[in-house]
């Protein structure tokens, strides 16, 4: 599969090496690109090498906070299904925050963590919201920095969970997750030809 890595207007222009360092992430795939290389160059190299996991890991770092959470929520919806009254609270509060990123909605996502079932992996969406601004959360927690790359890691994990839940379509679904992130990075809503609506 060939991915389109141009016009990624939502992605930062900083070198990928710097962004990885700030998120405390080391990719498993050895890169030939120089340390000064931007997102388009590194993403293209990872795609050429078939490094699906590293592609997802890097995309979680490149997406801005709100878009990153939306990407995670879309991944959760892949196996949770369409919106319903039975939705996990962490997922529904995270989606609410995406459409209205207020402190009140961020706090609702934080509170959802206290009520989540132990096997509810959609808590990763709420964690991506909680740490979205690089702090431990809203209110007094905003005075303390979150662990490096915490929001990014939560979004990545949510996408990996979706990949695992749909492991019978591993390669195909991996392409959907990547195409979504790229579409969002280009200013879209993540709904691509290869993703479910």
PDB file of C-alpha atoms in Angstrom, residues 55-146:
ATOM      1  CA  UNK A  55       4.160   4.311  11.685  1.00  0.00           C
ATOM      2  CA  UNK A  56       1.295   4.248  14.179  1.00  0.00           C
ATOM      3  CA  UNK A  57       3.642   5.233  17.016  1.00  0.00           C
ATOM      4  CA  UNK A  58       4.930   8.238  15.095  1.00  0.00           C
ATOM      5  CA  UNK A  59       1.485   9.319  13.907  1.00  0.00           C
ATOM      6  CA  UNK A  60       0.321   9.445  17.528  1.00  0.00           C
ATOM      7  CA  UNK A  61       3.145  11.909  18.192  1.00  0.00           C
ATOM      8  CA  UNK A  62       2.568  13.996  15.066  1.00  0.00           C
ATOM      9  CA  UNK A  63      -1.160  14.575  15.509  1.00  0.00           C
ATOM     10  CA  UNK A  64      -2.142  17.666  17.535  1.00  0.00           C
ATOM     11  CA  UNK A  65      -3.848  16.883  20.879  1.00  0.00           C
ATOM     12  CA  UNK A  66      -7.489  17.212  19.862  1.00  0.00           C
ATOM     13  CA  UNK A  67      -6.966  15.394  16.571  1.00  0.00           C
ATOM     14  CA  UNK A  68      -4.963  12.695  18.381  1.00  0.00           C
ATOM     15  CA  UNK A  69      -7.884  12.026  20.730  1.00  0.00           C
ATOM     16  CA  UNK A  70     -10.310  11.907  17.790  1.00  0.00           C
ATOM     17  CA  UNK A  71      -8.061   9.355  16.069  1.00  0.00           C
ATOM     18  CA  UNK A  72      -8.060   7.249  19.256  1.00  0.00           C
ATOM     19  CA  UNK A  73     -11.853   7.509  19.570  1.00  0.00           C
ATOM     20  CA  UNK A  74     -12.301   6.392  15.967  1.00  0.00           C
ATOM     21  CA  UNK A  75     -10.105   3.362  16.671  1.00  0.00           C
ATOM     22  CA  UNK A  76     -12.217   2.505  19.715  1.00  0.00           C
ATOM     23  CA  UNK A  77     -15.391   2.790  17.626  1.00  0.00           C
ATOM     24  CA  UNK A  78     -13.944   0.195  15.231  1.00  0.00           C
ATOM     25  CA  UNK A  79     -14.671  -2.549  17.736  1.00  0.00           C
ATOM     26  CA  UNK A  80     -17.133  -0.908  20.173  1.00  0.00           C
ATOM     27  CA  UNK A  81     -19.490  -0.088  17.322  1.00  0.00           C
ATOM     28  CA  UNK A  82     -21.761   2.889  16.601  1.00  0.00           C
ATOM     29  CA  UNK A  83     -22.866   5.234  19.366  1.00  0.00           C
ATOM     30  CA  UNK A  84     -25.381   3.757  21.784  1.00  0.00           C
ATOM     31  CA  UNK A  85     -26.560   4.054  25.361  1.00  0.00           C
ATOM     32  CA  UNK A  86     -24.231   1.163  26.233  1.00  0.00           C
ATOM     33  CA  UNK A  87     -21.092   3.098  25.209  1.00  0.00           C
ATOM     34  CA  UNK A  88     -18.207   2.992  27.663  1.00  0.00           C
ATOM     35  CA  UNK A  89     -18.162   6.277  29.586  1.00  0.00           C
ATOM     36  CA  UNK A  90     -14.487   6.895  28.800  1.00  0.00           C
ATOM     37  CA  UNK A  91     -15.224   6.777  25.074  1.00  0.00           C
ATOM     38  CA  UNK A  92     -18.336   8.967  25.148  1.00  0.00           C
ATOM     39  CA  UNK A  93     -16.759  11.633  27.388  1.00  0.00           C
ATOM     40  CA  UNK A  94     -13.638  11.688  25.204  1.00  0.00           C
ATOM     41  CA  UNK A  95     -15.727  12.207  22.069  1.00  0.00           C
ATOM     42  CA  UNK A  96     -17.578  15.024  23.830  1.00  0.00           C
ATOM     43  CA  UNK A  97     -14.235  16.664  24.654  1.00  0.00           C
ATOM     44  CA  UNK A  98     -13.144  16.441  21.005  1.00  0.00           C
ATOM     45  CA  UNK A  99     -16.167  18.461  19.908  1.00  0.00           C
ATOM     46  CA  UNK A 100     -15.951  20.861  22.863  1.00  0.00           C
ATOM     47  CA  UNK A 101     -12.476  20.775  24.438  1.00  0.00           C
ATOM     48  CA  UNK A 102     -13.485  22.597  27.629  1.00  0.00           C
ATOM     49  CA  UNK A 103     -12.016  22.008  31.072  1.00  0.00           C
ATOM     50  CA  UNK A 104     -15.415  20.732  32.193  1.00  0.00           C
ATOM     51  CA  UNK A 105     -15.404  18.065  29.477  1.00  0.00           C
ATOM     52  CA  UNK A 106     -11.786  17.229  30.208  1.00  0.00           C
ATOM     53  CA  UNK A 107     -12.727  16.741  33.847  1.00  0.00           C
ATOM     54  CA  UNK A 108     -15.615  14.469  32.791  1.00  0.00           C
ATOM     55  CA  UNK A 109     -13.135  12.331  30.849  1.00  0.00           C
ATOM     56  CA  UNK A 110     -10.892  12.205  33.937  1.00  0.00           C
ATOM     57  CA  UNK A 111     -13.816  11.181  36.138  1.00  0.00           C
ATOM     58  CA  UNK A 112     -14.748   8.419  33.689  1.00  0.00           C
ATOM     59  CA  UNK A 113     -11.514   6.657  34.605  1.00  0.00           C
ATOM     60  CA  UNK A 114     -12.821   6.119  38.142  1.00  0.00           C
ATOM     61  CA  UNK A 115     -15.934   4.346  36.840  1.00  0.00           C
ATOM     62  CA  UNK A 116     -14.403   2.246  34.069  1.00  0.00           C
ATOM     63  CA  UNK A 117     -14.486  -1.531  34.128  1.00  0.00           C
ATOM     64  CA  UNK A 118     -11.085  -3.154  34.489  1.00  0.00           C
ATOM     65  CA  UNK A 119     -11.252  -4.535  30.926  1.00  0.00           C
ATOM     66  CA  UNK A 120     -12.379  -1.254  29.324  1.00  0.00           C
ATOM     67  CA  UNK A 121      -9.558  -0.332  26.977  1.00  0.00           C
ATOM     68  CA  UNK A 122     -11.355   2.863  25.918  1.00  0.00           C
ATOM     69  CA  UNK A 123      -9.831   4.409  29.041  1.00  0.00           C
ATOM     70  CA  UNK A 124      -6.931   5.119  26.679  1.00  0.00           C
ATOM     71  CA  UNK A 125      -9.113   7.729  24.963  1.00  0.00           C
ATOM     72  CA  UNK A 126      -9.784   9.407  28.314  1.00  0.00           C
ATOM     73  CA  UNK A 127      -6.076   9.281  29.200  1.00  0.00           C
ATOM     74  CA  UNK A 128      -5.254  10.950  25.883  1.00  0.00           C
ATOM     75  CA  UNK A 129      -7.717  13.704  26.850  1.00  0.00           C
ATOM     76  CA  UNK A 130      -6.441  13.960  30.412  1.00  0.00           C
ATOM     77  CA  UNK A 131      -2.817  14.510  29.383  1.00  0.00           C
ATOM     78  CA  UNK A 132      -3.628  16.403  26.176  1.00  0.00           C
ATOM     79  CA  UNK A 133      -1.998  19.682  27.241  1.00  0.00           C
ATOM     80  CA  UNK A 134       1.081  18.049  28.751  1.00  0.00           C
ATOM     81  CA  UNK A 135      -0.149  18.321  32.355  1.00  0.00           C
ATOM     82  CA  UNK A 136      -1.633  15.793  34.758  1.00  0.00           C
ATOM     83  CA  UNK A 137      -5.126  17.133  34.160  1.00  0.00           C
ATOM     84  CA  UNK A 138      -7.546  19.977  34.838  1.00  0.00           C
ATOM     85  CA  UNK A 139      -7.747  22.144  37.950  1.00  0.00           C
ATOM     86  CA  UNK A 140      -4.923  21.811  40.453  1.00  0.00           C
ATOM     87  CA  UNK A 141      -3.418  18.972  38.417  1.00  0.00           C
ATOM     88  CA  UNK A 142      -2.554  21.493  35.694  1.00  0.00           C
ATOM     89  CA  UNK A 143       0.370  22.655  37.858  1.00  0.00           C
ATOM     90  CA  UNK A 144       2.173  19.362  37.322  1.00  0.00           C
ATOM     91  CA  UNK A 145       3.635  18.030  34.085  1.00  0.00           C
ATOM     92  CA  UNK A 146       2.381  14.749  32.690  1.00  0.00           C
TER      93      UNK A 146
END
